[in-house]
Amino acid sequence: ETLRRGQGDTGMNSISPDIRTLTVKKATPEALADYGQVLGYNADIDPMPIDFYGGTVKVRRVVDFVSDEQTELPLVTVQRRPYEVRWMERHFKHTQTFIPLAGAPFVVVMAPPNEAEVADLDRVEAFLFDGSAGFTMKLGTWHEFPFAVQDDTNLIVVLRKEATDGLIRDNVIQDEAQSPDLDKKDLLARSNVVFQFEV
C-alpha cells in the first residue's frame, strides 16, 4: 500500500515513487480538444458584424471563455524548472487562459476534467505550445502551471482573483491548496506518482 505523507514528514514517500515519462506532443487544436481551445487566429470563425473603422478591425470570438466575476490578468514570469509534475490543479468557476508574450514557447501538462478527487493518471499528457497562440482550458481541466522552455518566459494568465488568492501560503495545507475555485492536489502524496518529460 502506498504510504501517505502526514504533517511533520519530509514530503517524500518511503516507497520509491512511480516515475511516468510523458512524450511531449505538439499543441494543435485537434490534440487539445479534450482540454480546451487554442486562443489564436482562426479563419474558420467568421468575424462579428461590427462595422466601425471601415472594416479595418475584425473581431472574432475564438474561445468560450467563462468567468463569473473578479477576473484578473496577472503577468507571470516563468524560469526553467525541472520537467517534473508532482501537483495538478483544476478550476471550477473559470476557464483559465495562458497567453505567451514575445512568442515564447511553453509546455503544459494536462488531464481531462473528471468527477474524481484526483486527475485520471492514465490520461495525463504534455503539450508544447510554440508561442504563436494562447490556450483557454475547459472548466475542470487538470493541469500543472506551464513550464518555461527558456528563462524569463512571460505569460499573461487570465483567471479569477479567487483562484490566485487560493494559492497564497496561508491556504496551502500539506502542499495542497483548496478554495471554491481551486483544487490543487499532490500526486506524490496521494498516488505515489510523479510525471516527467523532456523538451
XYZ file of N, CA, C and O in Angstrom:
796
model
N 0.849 -1.180 0.000
C 0.000 0.000 0.000
C 0.892 1.241 0.000
O 1.899 1.292 0.681
N 0.508 2.223 -0.784
C 1.263 3.465 -0.841
C 1.182 4.180 0.502
O 0.116 4.308 1.073
N 2.329 4.628 0.996
C 2.334 5.359 2.249
C 1.990 6.805 1.989
O 2.499 7.413 1.058
N 1.133 7.372 2.793
C 0.725 8.763 2.652
C 1.603 9.640 3.548
O 2.022 9.236 4.617
N 1.829 10.853 3.114
C 2.606 11.809 3.870
C 1.711 12.475 4.898
O 0.606 12.883 4.599
N 2.184 12.617 6.110
C 1.432 13.312 7.140
C 2.174 14.549 7.598
O 3.286 14.805 7.162
N 1.568 15.320 8.461
C 2.229 16.511 8.975
C 3.517 16.095 9.675
O 3.559 15.111 10.390
N 4.572 16.864 9.412
C 5.855 16.574 10.021
C 6.733 15.679 9.176
O 7.910 15.526 9.459
N 6.198 15.029 8.135
C 7.018 14.221 7.257
C 7.867 15.123 6.377
O 7.606 16.303 6.218
N 8.872 14.540 5.736
C 9.789 15.315 4.909
C 9.215 15.618 3.536
O 9.810 16.361 2.769
N 8.072 15.031 3.193
C 7.487 15.294 1.887
C 7.755 14.176 0.902
O 7.348 14.247 -0.248
N 8.469 13.134 1.301
C 8.760 12.023 0.402
C 8.138 10.746 0.958
O 8.112 10.527 2.153
N 7.648 9.895 0.072
C 7.131 8.598 0.477
C 8.306 7.680 0.776
O 9.388 7.830 0.208
N 8.108 6.702 1.635
C 9.170 5.754 1.924
C 9.252 4.680 0.842
O 10.207 3.911 0.813
N 8.272 4.624 -0.034
C 8.306 3.732 -1.192
C 8.709 4.569 -2.386
O 8.229 5.684 -2.566
N 9.606 4.046 -3.214
C 10.048 4.801 -4.392
C 8.841 5.172 -5.242
O 7.968 4.336 -5.491
N 8.794 6.429 -5.698
C 7.641 6.849 -6.498
C 7.629 6.204 -7.873
O 8.667 5.809 -8.410
N 6.452 6.086 -8.416
C 6.239 5.620 -9.784
C 6.516 6.813 -10.699
O 5.719 7.754 -10.757
N 7.654 6.804 -11.379
C 8.020 7.891 -12.293
C 7.488 7.536 -13.669
O 7.883 6.538 -14.263
N 6.573 8.354 -14.184
C 5.978 8.114 -15.500
C 6.494 9.161 -16.484
O 6.410 10.352 -16.223
N 7.020 8.693 -17.604
C 7.588 9.593 -18.602
C 6.547 9.905 -19.668
O 5.921 9.000 -20.226
N 6.372 11.197 -19.925
C 5.422 11.658 -20.929
C 6.164 12.042 -22.207
O 7.254 12.608 -22.152
N 5.572 11.747 -23.343
C 6.077 12.234 -24.625
C 5.388 13.557 -24.909
O 4.157 13.633 -24.887
N 6.168 14.594 -25.143
C 5.596 15.925 -25.377
C 5.051 15.988 -26.801
O 5.762 15.686 -27.763
N 3.793 16.372 -26.924
C 3.121 16.461 -28.218
C 2.995 17.914 -28.650
O 2.965 18.818 -27.808
N 2.896 18.120 -29.943
C 2.662 19.462 -30.459
C 1.249 19.894 -30.093
O 0.290 19.130 -30.240
N 1.107 21.114 -29.604
C -0.197 21.642 -29.201
C -0.962 22.102 -30.434
O -0.757 23.194 -30.941
N -1.839 21.248 -30.932
C -2.697 21.583 -32.069
C -4.142 21.633 -31.576
O -4.469 21.021 -30.547
N -5.019 22.333 -32.288
C -6.431 22.347 -31.867
C -7.014 20.947 -31.712
O -7.780 20.680 -30.786
N -6.636 20.039 -32.600
C -7.169 18.677 -32.540
C -6.650 17.936 -31.310
O -7.407 17.256 -30.599
N -5.354 18.055 -31.039
C -4.762 17.347 -29.901
C -5.277 17.884 -28.569
O -5.328 17.164 -27.573
N -5.677 19.149 -28.555
C -6.104 19.801 -27.319
C -7.616 19.760 -27.088
O -8.102 20.314 -26.100
N -8.353 19.107 -27.957
C -9.820 19.161 -27.910
C -10.402 18.719 -26.568
O -11.420 19.258 -26.131
N -9.775 17.765 -25.880
C -10.295 17.303 -24.584
C -10.043 18.302 -23.460
O -10.635 18.200 -22.389
N -9.147 19.260 -23.695
C -8.682 20.143 -22.627
C -9.140 21.586 -22.766
O -9.238 22.301 -21.773
N -9.373 22.037 -23.996
C -9.763 23.422 -24.192
C -9.567 23.862 -25.629
O -9.584 23.038 -26.539
N -9.351 25.169 -25.813
C -9.306 25.751 -27.146
C -8.087 26.650 -27.308
O -7.695 27.357 -26.374
N -7.523 26.631 -28.518
C -6.394 27.500 -28.840
C -6.899 28.930 -28.983
O -7.896 29.184 -29.670
N -6.217 29.851 -28.330
C -6.559 31.268 -28.397
C -5.625 31.917 -29.417
O -4.528 32.356 -29.102
N -6.070 31.909 -30.664
C -5.274 32.459 -31.755
C -6.144 32.638 -32.979
O -7.336 32.306 -32.974
N -5.554 33.155 -34.029
C -6.307 33.409 -35.257
C -6.908 32.112 -35.792
O -6.241 31.076 -35.849
N -8.170 32.170 -36.174
C -8.857 31.015 -36.741
C -9.739 31.508 -37.879
O -10.788 32.105 -37.654
N -9.292 31.272 -39.117
C -10.006 31.751 -40.303
C -11.364 31.076 -40.464
O -12.222 31.578 -41.206
N -11.573 29.947 -39.786
C -12.855 29.244 -39.892
C -13.961 29.920 -39.088
O -15.130 29.557 -39.223
N -13.605 30.864 -38.241
C -14.603 31.579 -37.441
C -14.851 32.934 -38.079
O -13.932 33.734 -38.273
N -16.098 33.183 -38.433
C -16.448 34.439 -39.082
C -16.348 35.599 -38.106
O -16.672 35.466 -36.922
N -15.939 36.784 -38.610
C -15.921 37.956 -37.746
C -17.334 38.354 -37.338
O -18.304 38.062 -38.042
N -17.429 39.012 -36.198
C -18.712 39.510 -35.731
C -19.144 40.693 -36.599
O -18.296 41.375 -37.191
N -20.434 40.954 -36.698
C -20.909 42.066 -37.536
C -20.716 43.425 -36.868
O -21.660 44.082 -36.441
N -19.460 43.804 -36.731
C -19.098 45.098 -36.162
C -18.506 45.926 -37.297
O -17.525 45.514 -37.912
N -19.108 47.081 -37.614
C -18.747 47.808 -38.830
C -17.987 49.106 -38.602
O -17.859 49.915 -39.526
N -17.495 49.344 -37.416
C -16.722 50.564 -37.200
C -15.376 50.480 -37.927
O -14.905 49.399 -38.265
N -14.751 51.577 -38.173
C -13.399 51.685 -38.718
C -13.269 51.144 -40.141
O -12.210 50.688 -40.563
N -14.370 51.168 -40.897
C -14.313 50.813 -42.305
C -13.830 49.408 -42.580
O -13.207 49.144 -43.610
N -14.115 48.486 -41.683
C -13.730 47.088 -41.898
C -12.273 46.785 -41.588
O -11.810 45.669 -41.831
N -11.533 47.763 -41.054
C -10.118 47.522 -40.751
C -9.911 46.780 -39.429
O -8.797 46.332 -39.145
N -10.972 46.654 -38.635
C -10.897 45.906 -37.371
C -11.923 44.788 -37.425
O -13.108 45.034 -37.613
N -11.455 43.547 -37.294
C -12.352 42.394 -37.319
C -12.258 41.668 -35.975
O -11.171 41.366 -35.497
N -13.411 41.417 -35.363
C -13.477 40.796 -34.040
C -14.012 39.378 -34.182
O -15.080 39.162 -34.759
N -13.251 38.416 -33.660
C -13.673 37.013 -33.679
C -13.657 36.473 -32.259
O -12.690 36.670 -31.517
N -14.704 35.780 -31.882
C -14.720 35.067 -30.596
C -14.192 33.660 -30.863
O -14.925 32.785 -31.314
N -12.920 33.442 -30.546
C -12.277 32.183 -30.916
C -12.275 31.148 -29.792
O -11.950 29.984 -30.034
N -12.585 31.558 -28.557
C -12.662 30.607 -27.447
C -13.914 30.885 -26.632
O -14.480 31.978 -26.683
N -14.333 29.894 -25.877
C -15.504 30.023 -25.000
C -15.016 30.312 -23.581
O -14.996 29.434 -22.725
N -14.603 31.546 -23.349
C -14.078 31.928 -22.046
C -15.224 32.104 -21.053
O -16.254 32.679 -21.379
N -15.026 31.615 -19.818
C -16.022 31.719 -18.758
C -15.344 32.212 -17.488
O -14.306 31.688 -17.074
N -15.916 33.242 -16.872
C -15.504 33.682 -15.547
C -16.640 34.526 -15.011
O -17.054 35.482 -15.658
N -17.153 34.154 -13.847
C -18.353 34.839 -13.383
C -18.080 36.180 -12.716
O -18.939 37.034 -12.680
N -16.880 36.400 -12.175
C -16.576 37.690 -11.550
C -15.109 37.760 -11.172
O -14.384 36.770 -11.230
N -14.649 38.938 -10.809
C -13.301 39.182 -10.291
C -12.200 38.587 -11.162
O -11.242 38.005 -10.673
N -12.330 38.736 -12.463
C -11.306 38.227 -13.368
C -10.104 39.162 -13.365
O -10.246 40.375 -13.344
N -8.906 38.580 -13.380
C -7.694 39.384 -13.421
C -6.734 38.834 -14.471
O -6.887 37.709 -14.942
N -5.741 39.666 -14.842
C -4.775 39.299 -15.866
C -3.355 39.517 -15.346
O -2.650 40.415 -15.800
N -2.902 38.728 -14.390
C -1.534 38.926 -13.915
C -0.513 38.511 -14.970
O -0.752 37.600 -15.762
N 0.627 39.197 -14.973
C 1.755 38.794 -15.792
C 2.639 37.919 -14.925
O 3.014 38.307 -13.813
N 2.965 36.745 -15.426
C 3.772 35.795 -14.674
C 5.070 35.560 -15.445
O 5.035 35.249 -16.639
N 6.198 35.733 -14.777
C 7.498 35.443 -15.383
C 7.949 34.085 -14.888
O 8.047 33.853 -13.683
N 8.195 33.178 -15.831
C 8.495 31.784 -15.503
C 9.943 31.480 -15.893
O 10.361 31.748 -17.017
N 10.687 30.904 -14.952
C 12.038 30.422 -15.214
C 11.974 28.915 -15.472
O 11.016 28.247 -15.084
N 13.005 28.400 -16.103
C 13.053 26.947 -16.298
C 13.139 26.257 -14.938
O 13.799 26.752 -14.025
N 12.433 25.157 -14.805
C 12.479 24.339 -13.601
C 12.502 22.887 -14.055
O 12.246 22.604 -15.233
N 12.803 21.939 -13.179
C 12.814 20.537 -13.625
C 11.489 20.158 -14.276
O 10.422 20.550 -13.806
N 11.571 19.413 -15.349
C 10.374 18.988 -16.081
C 9.746 17.794 -15.371
O 9.752 16.670 -15.860
N 9.230 18.053 -14.184
C 8.571 17.046 -13.365
C 7.235 17.591 -12.887
O 7.130 18.768 -12.538
N 6.252 16.728 -12.851
C 4.909 17.122 -12.410
C 4.554 16.322 -11.165
O 4.361 15.112 -11.228
N 4.489 17.033 -10.058
C 4.087 16.428 -8.785
C 2.682 16.876 -8.404
O 1.971 16.163 -7.704
N 2.287 18.087 -8.815
C 0.980 18.633 -8.475
C 0.159 18.838 -9.734
O 0.691 19.147 -10.798
N -1.148 18.681 -9.603
C -2.069 19.069 -10.660
C -3.240 19.778 -9.989
O -3.603 19.469 -8.850
N -3.803 20.742 -10.711
C -4.916 21.516 -10.168
C -6.003 21.658 -11.213
O -5.786 21.388 -12.394
N -7.172 22.111 -10.742
C -8.290 22.397 -11.636
C -9.074 23.562 -11.060
O -8.944 23.887 -9.882
N -9.889 24.183 -11.935
C -10.702 25.329 -11.544
C -12.154 25.054 -11.925
O -12.429 24.501 -12.989
N -13.058 25.484 -11.052
C -14.477 25.187 -11.231
C -15.291 26.356 -11.754
O -16.399 26.159 -12.240
N -14.779 27.583 -11.619
C -15.581 28.767 -11.936
C -15.056 29.581 -13.117
O -15.670 30.570 -13.485
N -13.913 29.221 -13.659
C -13.400 29.976 -14.797
C -12.569 29.076 -15.708
O -12.086 28.030 -15.295
N -12.432 29.513 -16.943
C -11.657 28.790 -17.944
C -10.286 29.462 -18.037
O -10.078 30.365 -18.841
N -9.371 29.023 -17.203
C -8.058 29.662 -17.116
C -7.404 29.702 -18.488
O -7.494 28.756 -19.274
N -6.735 30.829 -18.758
C -6.142 31.071 -20.066
C -4.695 31.509 -19.903
O -4.378 32.301 -19.021
N -3.827 30.992 -20.775
C -2.419 31.366 -20.803
C -2.119 32.020 -22.143
O -2.412 31.460 -23.195
N -1.520 33.214 -22.111
C -1.172 33.945 -23.328
C 0.310 34.280 -23.273
O 0.749 35.078 -22.432
N 1.130 33.685 -24.154
C 2.563 33.968 -24.127
C 2.864 35.335 -24.738
O 2.192 35.778 -25.666
N 3.875 36.001 -24.210
C 4.350 37.250 -24.776
C 5.662 36.992 -25.523
O 6.419 36.085 -25.165
N 5.916 37.771 -26.548
C 7.165 37.700 -27.329
C 7.371 36.337 -27.976
O 8.500 35.938 -28.252
N 6.298 35.596 -28.221
C 6.410 34.315 -28.920
C 7.127 33.232 -28.147
O 7.668 32.292 -28.738
N 7.126 33.323 -26.817
C 7.863 32.345 -26.009
C 7.145 31.001 -25.988
O 5.953 30.936 -25.698
N 7.863 29.902 -26.269
C 7.250 28.574 -26.172
C 7.096 28.151 -24.718
O 7.810 28.639 -23.836
N 6.161 27.245 -24.475
C 5.961 26.722 -23.128
C 5.305 25.356 -23.219
O 4.759 24.989 -24.252
N 5.369 24.599 -22.133
C 4.779 23.261 -22.074
C 3.728 23.249 -20.976
O 3.955 23.783 -19.887
N 2.572 22.636 -21.271
C 1.543 22.439 -20.253
C 1.231 20.945 -20.175
O 1.054 20.291 -21.207
N 1.182 20.422 -18.956
C 0.803 19.031 -18.707
C -0.632 19.048 -18.194
O -0.948 19.773 -17.252
N -1.506 18.247 -18.834
C -2.937 18.282 -18.521
C -3.546 16.889 -18.487
O -3.002 15.943 -19.049
N -4.701 16.821 -17.842
C -5.574 15.649 -17.887
C -7.001 16.167 -18.031
O -7.316 17.260 -17.548
N -7.878 15.407 -18.696
C -9.242 15.897 -18.922
C -10.020 16.099 -17.622
O -9.720 15.470 -16.601
N -11.029 16.963 -17.663
C -11.896 17.123 -16.488
C -12.518 15.782 -16.085
O -12.773 14.924 -16.942
N -12.735 15.607 -14.790
C -13.431 14.412 -14.307
C -14.128 14.750 -12.996
O -14.028 15.861 -12.491
N -14.844 13.789 -12.445
C -15.564 13.989 -11.190
C -14.810 13.405 -10.000
O -15.292 13.447 -8.871
N -13.615 12.855 -10.231
C -12.858 12.183 -9.177
C -12.095 13.191 -8.319
O -12.006 14.378 -8.640
N -11.511 12.698 -7.230
C -10.738 13.527 -6.319
C -9.395 13.948 -6.905
O -8.809 14.932 -6.490
N -8.877 13.160 -7.835
C -7.606 13.477 -8.494
C -7.763 13.254 -9.991
O -8.732 12.643 -10.454
N -6.779 13.714 -10.735
C -6.784 13.523 -12.189
C -6.684 12.043 -12.534
O -6.139 11.245 -11.758
N -7.192 11.682 -13.701
C -7.023 10.327 -14.227
C -5.568 10.201 -14.664
O -5.170 10.737 -15.708
N -4.758 9.510 -13.891
C -3.324 9.456 -14.122
C -2.956 8.715 -15.399
O -1.827 8.837 -15.883
N -3.878 7.959 -15.954
C -3.624 7.271 -17.220
C -3.930 8.149 -18.428
O -3.708 7.734 -19.561
N -4.449 9.363 -18.182
C -4.801 10.255 -19.291
C -4.017 11.567 -19.254
O -4.376 12.535 -19.907
N -2.927 11.597 -18.509
C -2.098 12.798 -18.418
C -1.248 12.914 -19.674
O -0.637 11.940 -20.122
N -1.221 14.127 -20.260
C -0.452 14.373 -21.475
C 0.302 15.689 -21.357
O -0.109 16.583 -20.615
N 1.388 15.810 -22.107
C 2.189 17.035 -22.142
C 2.133 17.627 -23.539
O 2.234 16.896 -24.536
N 1.985 18.962 -23.615
C 1.868 19.652 -24.900
C 2.835 20.823 -24.970
O 2.938 21.615 -24.023
N 3.507 20.933 -26.113
C 4.408 22.050 -26.370
C 3.674 23.088 -27.208
O 3.224 22.804 -28.317
N 3.549 24.296 -26.654
C 2.979 25.436 -27.364
C 4.139 26.242 -27.949
O 5.108 26.540 -27.241
N 4.037 26.602 -29.222
C 5.170 27.259 -29.887
C 5.246 28.761 -29.619
O 6.163 29.426 -30.091
N 4.289 29.315 -28.876
C 4.325 30.729 -28.541
C 3.540 31.613 -29.479
O 3.397 32.809 -29.247
N 2.982 31.030 -30.546
C 2.238 31.830 -31.520
C 0.794 32.060 -31.107
O 0.105 32.883 -31.713
N 0.314 31.336 -30.102
C -1.082 31.465 -29.660
C -1.172 31.104 -28.190
O -0.284 30.449 -27.632
N -2.275 31.514 -27.585
C -2.537 31.155 -26.208
C -3.432 29.933 -26.135
O -3.693 29.257 -27.134
N -3.940 29.665 -24.931
C -4.772 28.485 -24.722
C -5.765 28.752 -23.607
O -5.405 29.283 -22.553
N -7.025 28.399 -23.826
C -8.084 28.529 -22.836
C -8.560 27.132 -22.456
O -9.045 26.387 -23.310
N -8.414 26.772 -21.182
C -8.798 25.443 -20.722
C -10.287 25.347 -20.443
O -10.914 26.333 -20.047
N -10.828 24.173 -20.598
C -12.207 23.904 -20.190
C -12.303 23.973 -18.668
O -11.316 23.769 -17.956
N -13.508 24.228 -18.174
C -13.735 24.140 -16.736
C -13.333 22.753 -16.241
O -13.685 21.738 -16.848
N -12.581 22.703 -15.153
C -12.235 21.430 -14.534
C -11.052 20.712 -15.138
O -10.689 19.628 -14.665
N -10.414 21.253 -16.176
C -9.244 20.589 -16.761
C -8.117 20.553 -15.727
O -7.730 21.575 -15.173
N -7.598 19.361 -15.470
C -6.464 19.206 -14.564
C -5.212 19.685 -15.291
O -5.011 19.388 -16.468
N -4.330 20.396 -14.579
C -3.120 20.905 -15.219
C -2.080 21.259 -14.162
O -2.406 21.460 -13.001
N -0.849 21.323 -14.608
C 0.216 21.913 -13.805
C 0.548 23.242 -14.459
O 0.355 23.422 -15.665
N 1.026 24.190 -13.669
C 1.339 25.504 -14.221
C 2.366 25.351 -15.332
O 3.244 24.490 -15.251
N 2.273 26.158 -16.398
C 3.162 25.989 -17.553
C 4.648 25.956 -17.186
O 5.105 26.634 -16.264
N 5.374 25.184 -17.966
C 6.820 25.063 -17.842
C 7.477 25.923 -18.909
O 7.118 25.848 -20.087
N 8.463 26.701 -18.509
C 9.215 27.512 -19.459
C 10.211 26.637 -20.214
O 10.822 25.738 -19.638
N 10.377 26.918 -21.486
C 11.407 26.277 -22.293
C 12.677 27.135 -22.250
O 13.783 26.633 -22.393
N 12.493 28.436 -22.041
C 13.617 29.361 -21.888
C 13.327 30.260 -20.686
O 12.168 30.538 -20.378
N 14.383 30.682 -20.015
C 14.207 31.539 -18.839
C 13.541 32.859 -19.204
O 13.596 33.305 -20.350
N 12.932 33.479 -18.210
C 12.259 34.768 -18.360
C 11.124 34.721 -19.380
O 10.913 35.662 -20.145
N 10.393 33.615 -19.390
C 9.204 33.499 -20.233
C 8.066 34.239 -19.549
O 7.741 33.960 -18.397
N 7.478 35.187 -20.263
C 6.366 35.966 -19.711
C 5.047 35.473 -20.279
O 4.896 35.332 -21.496
N 4.125 35.214 -19.379
C 2.779 34.771 -19.747
C 1.765 35.696 -19.087
O 1.922 36.056 -17.917
N 0.739 36.066 -19.821
C -0.434 36.675 -19.212
C -1.360 35.522 -18.845
O -1.664 34.668 -19.680
N -1.785 35.481 -17.607
C -2.697 34.436 -17.149
C -4.034 35.101 -16.857
O -4.104 36.040 -16.059
N -5.079 34.634 -17.509
C -6.423 35.167 -17.282
C -7.133 34.190 -16.350
O -7.312 33.016 -16.702
N -7.508 34.678 -15.172
C -8.147 33.800 -14.196
C -8.890 34.625 -13.159
O -8.760 35.845 -13.119
N -9.654 33.939 -12.339
C -10.379 34.612 -11.263
C -9.417 34.948 -10.131
O -8.537 34.165 -9.789
N -9.614 36.099 -9.532
C -8.803 36.516 -8.392
C -8.879 35.486 -7.270
O -7.895 35.218 -6.575
N -10.036 34.887 -7.109
C -10.239 33.875 -6.071
C -9.274 32.697 -6.237
O -8.781 32.136 -5.255
N -8.990 32.315 -7.491
C -8.059 31.210 -7.741
C -6.642 31.602 -7.358
O -5.917 30.838 -6.721
N -6.229 32.811 -7.743
C -4.895 33.291 -7.378
C -4.755 33.346 -5.862
O -3.757 32.870 -5.293
N -5.754 33.913 -5.189
C -5.707 34.023 -3.735
C -5.664 32.655 -3.063
O -5.111 32.503 -1.975
N -6.243 31.633 -3.724
C -6.239 30.288 -3.168
C -4.857 29.671 -3.078
O -4.643 28.697 -2.363
N -3.887 30.244 -3.808
C -2.522 29.723 -3.793
C -1.626 30.409 -2.766
O -0.480 30.002 -2.571
N -2.142 31.438 -2.118
C -1.352 32.140 -1.117
C -1.008 31.185 0.021
O -1.810 30.328 0.407
N 0.170 31.326 0.544
C 0.731 30.393 1.533
C -0.247 30.014 2.641
O -0.313 28.858 3.062
N -1.051 30.953 3.109
C -1.974 30.668 4.216
C -3.039 29.645 3.846
O -3.657 29.040 4.728
N -3.291 29.447 2.537
C -4.319 28.495 2.107
C -3.755 27.129 1.752
O -4.504 26.230 1.373
N -2.438 26.965 1.857
C -1.780 25.711 1.484
C -1.638 24.841 2.725
O -1.073 25.263 3.736
N -2.165 23.622 2.643
C -2.092 22.669 3.746
C -1.468 21.391 3.209
O -1.997 20.781 2.264
N -0.339 20.985 3.785
C 0.388 19.791 3.350
C 0.592 19.805 1.832
O 0.361 18.815 1.140
N 1.055 20.925 1.302
C 1.386 21.086 -0.125
C 0.188 20.971 -1.057
O 0.350 20.731 -2.253
N -1.013 21.124 -0.531
C -2.211 21.171 -1.373
C -2.951 22.465 -1.083
O -2.808 23.041 -0.001
N -3.726 22.925 -2.066
C -4.457 24.177 -1.890
C -5.909 23.976 -2.301
O -6.202 23.285 -3.283
N -6.801 24.593 -1.535
C -8.230 24.486 -1.798
C -8.884 25.851 -1.657
O -8.561 26.604 -0.732
N -9.773 26.160 -2.569
C -10.655 27.315 -2.457
C -11.884 26.970 -3.281
O -11.899 25.942 -3.967
N -12.914 27.798 -3.253
C -14.102 27.467 -4.049
C -13.819 27.342 -5.550
O -14.572 26.706 -6.270
N -12.698 27.933 -6.037
C -12.372 27.853 -7.461
C -11.010 27.217 -7.692
O -10.426 27.352 -8.755
N -10.469 26.502 -6.722
C -9.152 25.883 -6.872
C -9.113 24.561 -6.133
O -9.533 24.470 -4.983
N -8.592 23.546 -6.812
C -8.404 22.226 -6.225
C -7.036 21.745 -6.682
O -6.875 21.280 -7.805
N -6.001 21.937 -5.834
C -4.616 21.583 -6.190
C -4.206 20.379 -5.358
O -4.224 20.440 -4.130
N -3.838 19.284 -6.027
C -3.553 18.026 -5.351
C -2.097 17.604 -5.558
O -1.497 17.840 -6.612
N -1.552 16.951 -4.543
C -0.188 16.433 -4.542
C -0.240 14.974 -5.012
O -0.673 14.091 -4.271
N 0.204 14.720 -6.254
C 0.141 13.369 -6.819
C 1.094 12.416 -6.106
O 0.797 11.224 -5.982
N 2.215 12.940 -5.651
C 3.171 12.081 -4.953
C 2.583 11.592 -3.637
O 2.628 10.408 -3.326
N 2.007 12.485 -2.872
C 1.441 12.101 -1.576
C 0.218 11.206 -1.738
O 0.029 10.268 -0.969
N -0.618 11.496 -2.719
C -1.882 10.769 -2.861
C -1.746 9.458 -3.633
O -2.439 8.491 -3.337
N -0.876 9.444 -4.657
C -0.811 8.283 -5.546
C 0.583 7.736 -5.746
O 0.767 6.770 -6.498
N 1.569 8.350 -5.117
C 2.966 7.952 -5.257
C 3.420 8.000 -6.725
O 4.187 7.153 -7.176
N 2.929 9.025 -7.443
C 3.256 9.167 -8.866
C 3.851 10.541 -9.112
O 3.393 11.548 -8.560
N 4.879 10.575 -9.945
C 5.457 11.814 -10.456
C 5.621 11.630 -11.961
O 6.084 10.587 -12.419
N 5.229 12.648 -12.733
C 5.414 12.612 -14.177
C 6.657 13.415 -14.543
O 6.999 14.392 -13.872
N 7.316 13.009 -15.625
C 8.439 13.765 -16.138
C 8.405 13.763 -17.650
O 7.753 12.926 -18.261
N 9.113 14.726 -18.237
C 9.176 14.804 -19.699
C 10.452 15.527 -20.083
O 11.149 16.106 -19.246
N 10.770 15.480 -21.363
C 11.915 16.197 -21.920
C 11.429 17.027 -23.098
O 10.516 16.622 -23.797
N 12.083 18.163 -23.319
C 11.749 19.019 -24.462
C 12.960 19.037 -25.388
O 14.071 19.244 -24.947
